[in-house]
N, CA and C of each residue as an Amber inpcrd file, in Angstrom:
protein
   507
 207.6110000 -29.2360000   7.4880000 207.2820000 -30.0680000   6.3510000
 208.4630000 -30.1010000   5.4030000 208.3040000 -31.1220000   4.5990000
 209.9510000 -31.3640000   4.0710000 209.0420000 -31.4160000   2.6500000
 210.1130000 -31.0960000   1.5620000 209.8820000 -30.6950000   0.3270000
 209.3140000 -32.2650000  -0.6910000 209.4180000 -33.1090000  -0.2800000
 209.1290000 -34.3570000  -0.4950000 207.5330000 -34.5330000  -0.5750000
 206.6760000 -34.1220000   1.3590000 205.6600000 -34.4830000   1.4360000
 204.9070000 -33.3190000   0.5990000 205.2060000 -32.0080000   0.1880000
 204.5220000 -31.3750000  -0.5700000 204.0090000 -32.3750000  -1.7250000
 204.8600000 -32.7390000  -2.3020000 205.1650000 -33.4880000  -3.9040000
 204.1000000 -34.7770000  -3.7970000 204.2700000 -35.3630000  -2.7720000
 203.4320000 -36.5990000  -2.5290000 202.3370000 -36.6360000  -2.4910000
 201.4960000 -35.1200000  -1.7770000 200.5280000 -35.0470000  -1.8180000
 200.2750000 -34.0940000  -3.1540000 201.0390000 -33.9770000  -3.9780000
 200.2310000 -33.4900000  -5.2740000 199.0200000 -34.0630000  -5.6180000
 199.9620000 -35.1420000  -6.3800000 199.0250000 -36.0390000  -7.0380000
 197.5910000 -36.0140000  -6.5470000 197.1680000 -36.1620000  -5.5120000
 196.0180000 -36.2820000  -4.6290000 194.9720000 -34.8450000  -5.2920000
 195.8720000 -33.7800000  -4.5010000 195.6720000 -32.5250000  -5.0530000
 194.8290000 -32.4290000  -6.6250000 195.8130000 -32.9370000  -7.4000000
 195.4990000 -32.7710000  -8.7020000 193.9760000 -33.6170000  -8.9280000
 194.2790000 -34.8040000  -9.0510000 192.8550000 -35.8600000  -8.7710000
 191.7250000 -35.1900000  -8.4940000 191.9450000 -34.5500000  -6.8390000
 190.7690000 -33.8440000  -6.9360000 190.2840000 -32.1730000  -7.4210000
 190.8760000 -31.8210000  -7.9590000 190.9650000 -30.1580000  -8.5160000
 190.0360000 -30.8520000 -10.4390000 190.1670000 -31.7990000 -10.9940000
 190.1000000 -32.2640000 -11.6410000 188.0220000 -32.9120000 -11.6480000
 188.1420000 -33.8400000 -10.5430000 186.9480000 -34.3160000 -10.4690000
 185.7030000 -32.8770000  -9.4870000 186.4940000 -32.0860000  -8.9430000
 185.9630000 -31.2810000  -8.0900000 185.6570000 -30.1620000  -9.3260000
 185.7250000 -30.1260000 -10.7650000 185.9820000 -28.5470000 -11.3110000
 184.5670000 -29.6960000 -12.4440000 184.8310000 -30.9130000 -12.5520000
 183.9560000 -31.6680000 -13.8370000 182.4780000 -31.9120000 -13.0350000
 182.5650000 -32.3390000 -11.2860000 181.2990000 -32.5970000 -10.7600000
 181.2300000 -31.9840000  -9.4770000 181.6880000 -31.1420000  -9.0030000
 181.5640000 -30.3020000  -7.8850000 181.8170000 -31.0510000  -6.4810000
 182.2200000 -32.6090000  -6.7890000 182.3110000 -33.5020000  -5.7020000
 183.7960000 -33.7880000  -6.0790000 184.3080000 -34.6370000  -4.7390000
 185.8010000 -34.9510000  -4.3450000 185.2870000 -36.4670000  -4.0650000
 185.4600000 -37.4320000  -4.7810000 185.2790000 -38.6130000  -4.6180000
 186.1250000 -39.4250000  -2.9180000 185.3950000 -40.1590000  -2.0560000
 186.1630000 -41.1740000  -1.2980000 187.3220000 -41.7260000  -1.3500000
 187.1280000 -42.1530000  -2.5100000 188.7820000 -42.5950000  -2.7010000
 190.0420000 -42.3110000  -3.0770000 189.5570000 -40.7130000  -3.7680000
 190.7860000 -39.7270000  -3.6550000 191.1180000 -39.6260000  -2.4740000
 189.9530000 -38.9060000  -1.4690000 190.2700000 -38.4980000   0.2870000
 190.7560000 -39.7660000   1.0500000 190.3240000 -40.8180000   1.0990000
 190.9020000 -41.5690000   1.7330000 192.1160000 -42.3400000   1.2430000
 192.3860000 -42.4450000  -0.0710000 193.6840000 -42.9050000  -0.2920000
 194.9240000 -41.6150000   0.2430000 194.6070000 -40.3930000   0.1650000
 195.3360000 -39.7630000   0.6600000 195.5400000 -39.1880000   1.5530000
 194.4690000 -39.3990000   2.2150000 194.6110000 -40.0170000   4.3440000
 195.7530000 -41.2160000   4.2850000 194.9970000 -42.4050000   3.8050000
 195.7140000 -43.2000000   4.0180000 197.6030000 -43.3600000   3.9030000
 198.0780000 -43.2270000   2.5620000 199.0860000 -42.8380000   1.9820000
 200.3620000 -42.0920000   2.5900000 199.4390000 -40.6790000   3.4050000
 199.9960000 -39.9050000   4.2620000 200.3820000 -40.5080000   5.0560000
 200.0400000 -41.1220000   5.8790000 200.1020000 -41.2830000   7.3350000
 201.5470000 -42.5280000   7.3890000 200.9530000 -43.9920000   6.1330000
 202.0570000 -44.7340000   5.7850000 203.0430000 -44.1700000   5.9410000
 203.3240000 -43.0270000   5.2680000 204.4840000 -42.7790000   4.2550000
 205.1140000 -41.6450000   5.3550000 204.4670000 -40.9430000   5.9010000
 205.1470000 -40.1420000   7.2680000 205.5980000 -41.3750000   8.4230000
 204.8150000 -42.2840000   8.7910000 205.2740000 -43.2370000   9.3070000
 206.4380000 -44.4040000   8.8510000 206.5340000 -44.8710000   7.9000000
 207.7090000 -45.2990000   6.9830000 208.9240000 -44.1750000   7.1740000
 209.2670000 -43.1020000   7.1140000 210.1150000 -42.5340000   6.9100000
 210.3610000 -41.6620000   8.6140000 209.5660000 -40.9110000   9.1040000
 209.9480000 -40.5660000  10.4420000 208.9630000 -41.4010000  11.8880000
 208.8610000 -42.5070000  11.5650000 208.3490000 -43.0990000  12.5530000
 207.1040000 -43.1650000  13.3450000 207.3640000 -43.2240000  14.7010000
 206.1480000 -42.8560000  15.4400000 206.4410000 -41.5080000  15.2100000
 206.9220000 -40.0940000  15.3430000 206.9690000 -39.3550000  15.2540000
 206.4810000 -38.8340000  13.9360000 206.8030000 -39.6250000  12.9990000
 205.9250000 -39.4540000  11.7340000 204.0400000 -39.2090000  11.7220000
 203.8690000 -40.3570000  12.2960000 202.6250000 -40.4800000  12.3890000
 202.1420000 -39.8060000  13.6380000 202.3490000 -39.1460000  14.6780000
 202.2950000 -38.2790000  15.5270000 202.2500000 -36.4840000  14.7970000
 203.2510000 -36.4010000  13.6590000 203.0650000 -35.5050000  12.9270000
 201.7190000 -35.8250000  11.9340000 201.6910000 -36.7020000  10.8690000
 200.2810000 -36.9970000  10.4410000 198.8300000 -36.7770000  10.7390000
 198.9600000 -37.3970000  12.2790000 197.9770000 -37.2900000  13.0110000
 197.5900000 -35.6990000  13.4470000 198.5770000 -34.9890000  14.0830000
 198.1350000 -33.4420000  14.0050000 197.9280000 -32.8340000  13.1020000
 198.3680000 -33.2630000  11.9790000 197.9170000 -32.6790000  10.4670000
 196.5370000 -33.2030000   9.7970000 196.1410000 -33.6870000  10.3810000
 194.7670000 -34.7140000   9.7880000 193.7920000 -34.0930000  10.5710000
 194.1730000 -33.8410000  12.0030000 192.9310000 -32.8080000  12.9800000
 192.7600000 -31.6800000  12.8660000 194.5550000 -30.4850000  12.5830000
 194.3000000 -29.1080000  11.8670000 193.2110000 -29.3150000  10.7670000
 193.5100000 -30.2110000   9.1880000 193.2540000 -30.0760000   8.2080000
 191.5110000 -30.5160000   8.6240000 191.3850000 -31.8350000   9.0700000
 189.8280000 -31.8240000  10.2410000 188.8940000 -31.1740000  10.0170000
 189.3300000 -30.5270000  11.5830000 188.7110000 -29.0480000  12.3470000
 188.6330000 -28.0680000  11.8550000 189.5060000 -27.6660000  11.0390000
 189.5240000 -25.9660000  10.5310000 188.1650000 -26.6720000   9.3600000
 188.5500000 -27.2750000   8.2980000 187.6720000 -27.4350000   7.1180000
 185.7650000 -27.3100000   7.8460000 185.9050000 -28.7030000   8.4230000
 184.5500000 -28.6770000   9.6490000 183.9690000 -28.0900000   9.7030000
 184.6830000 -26.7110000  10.4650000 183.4030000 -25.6080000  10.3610000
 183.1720000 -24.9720000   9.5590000 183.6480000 -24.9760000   8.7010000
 183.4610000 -24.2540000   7.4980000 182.4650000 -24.9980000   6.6980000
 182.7000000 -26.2420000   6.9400000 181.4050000 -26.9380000   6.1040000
 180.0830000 -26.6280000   6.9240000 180.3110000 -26.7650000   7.9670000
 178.8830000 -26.3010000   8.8820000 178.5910000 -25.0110000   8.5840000
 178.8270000 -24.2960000   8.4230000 178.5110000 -22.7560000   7.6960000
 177.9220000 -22.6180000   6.0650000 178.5410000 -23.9780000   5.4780000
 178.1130000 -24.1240000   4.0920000 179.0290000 -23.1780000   3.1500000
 180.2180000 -23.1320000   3.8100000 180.9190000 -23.0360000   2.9170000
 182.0930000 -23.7830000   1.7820000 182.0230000 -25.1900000   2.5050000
 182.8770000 -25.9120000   1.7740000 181.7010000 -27.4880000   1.4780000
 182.0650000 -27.9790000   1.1040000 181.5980000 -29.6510000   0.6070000
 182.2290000 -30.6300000   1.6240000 181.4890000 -31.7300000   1.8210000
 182.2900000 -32.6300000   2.6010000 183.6700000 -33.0730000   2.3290000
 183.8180000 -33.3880000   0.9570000 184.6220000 -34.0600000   0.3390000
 185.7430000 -32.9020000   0.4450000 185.6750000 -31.6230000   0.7010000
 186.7890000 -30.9020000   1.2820000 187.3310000 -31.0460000   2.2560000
 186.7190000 -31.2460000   3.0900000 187.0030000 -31.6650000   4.4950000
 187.6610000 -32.6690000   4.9140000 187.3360000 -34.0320000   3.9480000
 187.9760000 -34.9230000   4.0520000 189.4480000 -35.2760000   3.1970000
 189.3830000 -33.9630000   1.9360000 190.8560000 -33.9500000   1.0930000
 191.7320000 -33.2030000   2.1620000 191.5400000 -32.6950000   2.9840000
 192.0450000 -31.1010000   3.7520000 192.5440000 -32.3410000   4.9290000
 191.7670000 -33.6400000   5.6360000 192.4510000 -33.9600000   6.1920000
 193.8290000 -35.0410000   5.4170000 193.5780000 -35.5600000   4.4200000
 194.5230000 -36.0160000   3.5440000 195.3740000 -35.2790000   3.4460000
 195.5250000 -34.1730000   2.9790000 196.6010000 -33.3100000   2.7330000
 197.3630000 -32.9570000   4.3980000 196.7340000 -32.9190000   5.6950000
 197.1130000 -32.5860000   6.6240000 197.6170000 -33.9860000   7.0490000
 197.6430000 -35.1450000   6.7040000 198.3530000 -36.4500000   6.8800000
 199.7670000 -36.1780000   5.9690000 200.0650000 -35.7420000   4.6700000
 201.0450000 -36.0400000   4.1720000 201.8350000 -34.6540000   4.6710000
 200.9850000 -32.8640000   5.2450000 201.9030000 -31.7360000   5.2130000
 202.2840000 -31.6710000   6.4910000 201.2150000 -32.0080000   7.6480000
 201.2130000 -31.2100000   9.2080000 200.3580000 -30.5510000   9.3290000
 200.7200000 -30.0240000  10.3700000 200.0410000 -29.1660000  11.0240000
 199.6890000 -27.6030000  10.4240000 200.8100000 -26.9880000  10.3980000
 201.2660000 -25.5900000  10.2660000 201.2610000 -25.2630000   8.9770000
 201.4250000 -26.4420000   7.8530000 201.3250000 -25.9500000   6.5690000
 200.0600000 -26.0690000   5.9270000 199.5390000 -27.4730000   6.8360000
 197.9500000 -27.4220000   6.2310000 197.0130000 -26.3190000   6.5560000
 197.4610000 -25.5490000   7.7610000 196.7480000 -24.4240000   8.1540000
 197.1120000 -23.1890000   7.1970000 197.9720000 -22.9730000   6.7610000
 198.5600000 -21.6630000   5.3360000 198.1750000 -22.2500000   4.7120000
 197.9960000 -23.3950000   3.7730000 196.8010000 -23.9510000   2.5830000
 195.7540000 -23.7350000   2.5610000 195.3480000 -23.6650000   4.0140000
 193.8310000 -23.2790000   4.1350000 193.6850000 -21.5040000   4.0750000
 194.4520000 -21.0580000   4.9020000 194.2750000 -19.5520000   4.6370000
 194.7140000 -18.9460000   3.2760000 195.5570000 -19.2880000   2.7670000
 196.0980000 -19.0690000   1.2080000 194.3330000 -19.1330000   0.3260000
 193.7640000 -20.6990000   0.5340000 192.7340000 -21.1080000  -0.5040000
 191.3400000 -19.9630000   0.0990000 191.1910000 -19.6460000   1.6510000
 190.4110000 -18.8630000   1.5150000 190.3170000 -17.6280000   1.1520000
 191.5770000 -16.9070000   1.3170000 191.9660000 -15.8470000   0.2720000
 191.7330000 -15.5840000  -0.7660000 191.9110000 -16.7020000  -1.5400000
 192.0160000 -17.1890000  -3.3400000 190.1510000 -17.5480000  -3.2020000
 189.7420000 -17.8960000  -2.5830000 188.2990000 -18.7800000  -2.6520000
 186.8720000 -16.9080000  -2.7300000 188.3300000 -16.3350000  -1.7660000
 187.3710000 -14.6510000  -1.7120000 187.2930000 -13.9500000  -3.2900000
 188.8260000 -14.2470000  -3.6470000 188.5600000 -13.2300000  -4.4570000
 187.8950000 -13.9060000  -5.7300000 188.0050000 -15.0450000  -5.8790000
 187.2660000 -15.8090000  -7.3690000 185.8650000 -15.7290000  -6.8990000
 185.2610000 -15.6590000  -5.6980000 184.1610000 -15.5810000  -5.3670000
 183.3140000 -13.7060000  -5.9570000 183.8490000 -13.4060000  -5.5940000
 184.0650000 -11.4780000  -5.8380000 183.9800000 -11.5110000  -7.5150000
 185.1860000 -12.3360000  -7.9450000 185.3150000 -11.8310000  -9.4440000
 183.4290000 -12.5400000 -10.2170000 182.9910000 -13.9760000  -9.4340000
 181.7600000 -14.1930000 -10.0290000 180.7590000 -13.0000000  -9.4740000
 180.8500000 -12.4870000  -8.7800000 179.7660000 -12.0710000  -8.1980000
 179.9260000 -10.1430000  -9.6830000 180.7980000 -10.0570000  -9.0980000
 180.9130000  -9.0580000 -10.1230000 180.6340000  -8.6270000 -11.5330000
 180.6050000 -10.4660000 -12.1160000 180.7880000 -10.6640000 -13.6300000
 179.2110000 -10.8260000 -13.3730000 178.3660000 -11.3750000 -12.3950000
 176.8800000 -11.2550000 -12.5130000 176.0700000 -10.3110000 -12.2080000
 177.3920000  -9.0340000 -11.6900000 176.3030000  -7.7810000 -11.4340000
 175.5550000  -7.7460000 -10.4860000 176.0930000  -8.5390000  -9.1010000
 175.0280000  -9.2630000  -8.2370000 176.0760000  -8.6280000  -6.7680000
 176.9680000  -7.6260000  -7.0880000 177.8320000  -7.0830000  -5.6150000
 176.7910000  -6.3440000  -5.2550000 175.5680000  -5.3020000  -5.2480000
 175.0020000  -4.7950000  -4.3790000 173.7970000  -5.5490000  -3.4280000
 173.1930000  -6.5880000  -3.8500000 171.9780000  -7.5470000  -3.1470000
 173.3880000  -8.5760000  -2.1820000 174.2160000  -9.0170000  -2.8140000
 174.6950000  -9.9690000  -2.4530000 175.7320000  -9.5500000  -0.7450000
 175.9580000  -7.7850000  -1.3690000 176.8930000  -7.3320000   0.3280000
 175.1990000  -6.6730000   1.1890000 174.0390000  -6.5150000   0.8070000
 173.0330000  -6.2560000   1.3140000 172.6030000  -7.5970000   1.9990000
 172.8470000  -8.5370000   1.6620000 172.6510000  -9.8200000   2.3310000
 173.4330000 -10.1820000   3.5590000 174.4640000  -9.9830000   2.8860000
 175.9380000 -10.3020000   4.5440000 175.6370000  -9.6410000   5.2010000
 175.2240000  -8.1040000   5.0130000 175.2910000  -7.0690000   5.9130000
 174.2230000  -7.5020000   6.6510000 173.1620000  -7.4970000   5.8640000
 171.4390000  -8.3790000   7.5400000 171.7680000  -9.4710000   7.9040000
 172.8540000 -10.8360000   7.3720000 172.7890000 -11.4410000   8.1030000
 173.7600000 -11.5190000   9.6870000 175.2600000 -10.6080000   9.1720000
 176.0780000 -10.1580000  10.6900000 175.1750000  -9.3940000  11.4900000
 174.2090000  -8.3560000  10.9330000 173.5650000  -7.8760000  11.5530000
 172.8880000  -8.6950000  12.7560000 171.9470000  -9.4580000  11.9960000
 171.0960000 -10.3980000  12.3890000 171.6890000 -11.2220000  13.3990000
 173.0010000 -11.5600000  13.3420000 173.6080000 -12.7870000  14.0090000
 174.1770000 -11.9070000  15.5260000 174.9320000 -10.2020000  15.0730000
 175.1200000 -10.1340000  16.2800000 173.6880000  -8.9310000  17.4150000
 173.2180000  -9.2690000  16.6330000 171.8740000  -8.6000000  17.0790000
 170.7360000  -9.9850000  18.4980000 171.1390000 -11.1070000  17.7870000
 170.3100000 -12.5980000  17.9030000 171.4170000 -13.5140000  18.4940000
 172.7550000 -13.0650000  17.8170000 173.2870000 -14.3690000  18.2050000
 172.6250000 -15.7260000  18.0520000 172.3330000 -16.1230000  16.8170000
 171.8790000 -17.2410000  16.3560000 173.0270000 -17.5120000  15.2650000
 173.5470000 -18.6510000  15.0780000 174.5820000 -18.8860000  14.0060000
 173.8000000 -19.7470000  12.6000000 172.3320000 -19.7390000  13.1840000
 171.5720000 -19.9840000  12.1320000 171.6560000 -18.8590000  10.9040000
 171.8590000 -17.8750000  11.4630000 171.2870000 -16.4320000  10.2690000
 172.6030000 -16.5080000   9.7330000 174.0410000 -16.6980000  10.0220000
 175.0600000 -16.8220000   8.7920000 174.9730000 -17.6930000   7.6870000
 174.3870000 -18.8560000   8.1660000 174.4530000 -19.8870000   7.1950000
 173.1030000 -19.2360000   6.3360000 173.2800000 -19.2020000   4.6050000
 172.4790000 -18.6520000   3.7050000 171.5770000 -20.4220000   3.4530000
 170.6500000 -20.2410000   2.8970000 169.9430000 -21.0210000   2.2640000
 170.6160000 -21.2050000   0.5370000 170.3830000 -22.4010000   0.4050000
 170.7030000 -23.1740000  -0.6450000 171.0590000 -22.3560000  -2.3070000
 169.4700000 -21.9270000  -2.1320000 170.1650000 -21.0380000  -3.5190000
 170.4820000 -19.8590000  -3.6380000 170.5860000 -19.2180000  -2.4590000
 171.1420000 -18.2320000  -2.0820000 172.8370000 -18.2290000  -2.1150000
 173.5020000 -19.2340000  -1.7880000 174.9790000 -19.5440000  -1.7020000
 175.2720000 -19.9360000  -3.1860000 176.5500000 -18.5610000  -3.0850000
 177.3630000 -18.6900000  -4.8290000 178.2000000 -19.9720000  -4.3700000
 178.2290000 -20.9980000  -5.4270000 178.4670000 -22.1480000  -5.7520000
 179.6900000 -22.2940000  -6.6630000 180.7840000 -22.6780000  -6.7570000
 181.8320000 -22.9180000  -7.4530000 182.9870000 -24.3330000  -6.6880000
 183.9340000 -24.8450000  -7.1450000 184.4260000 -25.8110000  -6.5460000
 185.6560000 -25.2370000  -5.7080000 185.6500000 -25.4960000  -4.6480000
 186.8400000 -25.1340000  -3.7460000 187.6580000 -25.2850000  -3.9870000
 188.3580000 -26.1220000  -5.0030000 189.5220000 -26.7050000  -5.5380000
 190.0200000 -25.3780000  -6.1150000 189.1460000 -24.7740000  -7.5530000
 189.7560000 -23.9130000  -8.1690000 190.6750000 -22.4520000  -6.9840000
 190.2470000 -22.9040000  -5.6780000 191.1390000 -21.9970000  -4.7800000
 191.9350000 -22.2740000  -4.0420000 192.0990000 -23.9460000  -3.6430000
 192.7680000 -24.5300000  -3.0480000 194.1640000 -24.8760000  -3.9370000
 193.8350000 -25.4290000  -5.2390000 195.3100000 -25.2520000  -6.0360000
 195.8700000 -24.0060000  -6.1720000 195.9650000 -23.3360000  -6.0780000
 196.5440000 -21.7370000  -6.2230000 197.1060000 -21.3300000  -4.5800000
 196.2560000 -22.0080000  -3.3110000 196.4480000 -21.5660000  -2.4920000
 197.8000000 -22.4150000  -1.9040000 197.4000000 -24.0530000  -2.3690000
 198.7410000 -24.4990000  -2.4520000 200.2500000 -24.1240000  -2.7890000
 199.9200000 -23.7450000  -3.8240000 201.3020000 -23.3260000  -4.5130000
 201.6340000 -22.3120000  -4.1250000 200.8710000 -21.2650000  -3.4080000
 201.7020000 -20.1220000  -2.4040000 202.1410000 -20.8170000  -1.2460000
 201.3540000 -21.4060000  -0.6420000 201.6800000 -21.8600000   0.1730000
 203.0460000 -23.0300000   0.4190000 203.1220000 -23.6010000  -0.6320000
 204.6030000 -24.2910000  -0.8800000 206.1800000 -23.0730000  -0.9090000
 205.4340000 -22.2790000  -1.9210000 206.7290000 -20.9740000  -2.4520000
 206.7410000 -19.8880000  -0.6170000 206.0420000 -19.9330000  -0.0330000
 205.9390000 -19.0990000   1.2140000 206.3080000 -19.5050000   2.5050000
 206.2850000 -20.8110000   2.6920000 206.2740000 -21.7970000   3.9260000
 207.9640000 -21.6940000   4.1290000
């Protein structure tokens, strides 16, 4: 990734860290203008090879997000900024954005759970549900029910995870 497409996909970034922190949603037309945008603009500048890079960056950023939403841990509208951002970074960097933000997504998760006094029910929970899952092998018992899952915007971990991920790459 070249120091350019970081920058390009800020903006995007920002947009949604912004609408994702005021309504917990990532609007369409942030994600798809910066699907779109990406792919142009890798294609404009390195070609088919551009967009051959785009394109593997749009299925990392995809797939990895995907299941994570199927687990209920992310929002759609992540999934679909994660492939935006994997149109303007690649492959390899959208994948360290993602591990950077789940890092960052653990520990802001930890610091709420802490500030509510809620770390002993809440690791009593994980613990029956791995239990449960490798006891059953059902991938039903990871996924928590609704109000059971601590709730915050992915963004507030994804910008932070970015910017290591720019200074580290």
């Amino acid at each position: 990734m070249t120091e350019w497409a970081f920058w390009g996909c800020a903006p995007f970034l920002a947009a949604a860290f912004i609408t994702d922190v005021r309504t917990m949603r990532i609007p369409n037309w942030i994600t798809a203008s910066a699907l779109l945008t990406g792919f142009l603009v890798q294609g404009a500048v390195n070609g088919w090879q551009g967009l051959v890079f785009a394109g593997c960056g749009t299925a990392a950023g995809f797939i990895l997000l995907i299941l994570m939403y199927f687990i209920g841990a992310v929002g759609a509208g992540d999934v679909k900024l994660f492939a935006g951002i994997g149109a303007w970074t690649g492959m390899l960097f959208t994948a360290q954005i993602i591990v950077y933000s789940i890092l960052f997504a653990a520990f802001i998760g930890w610091l709420i759970v802490l500030r509510k006094r809620e770390a002993g029910s809440r690791l009593r929970q994980a613990a029956s549900r791995i239990a449960g899952f490798m006891l059953l092998r059902n991938l039903s018992l990871i996924k928590g029910r609704d109000q059971e899952l601590l709730r915050f915007p992915f963004m507030l971990a994804v910008v932070p995870g970015s910017i290591c991920a720019y200074f580290y790459f």
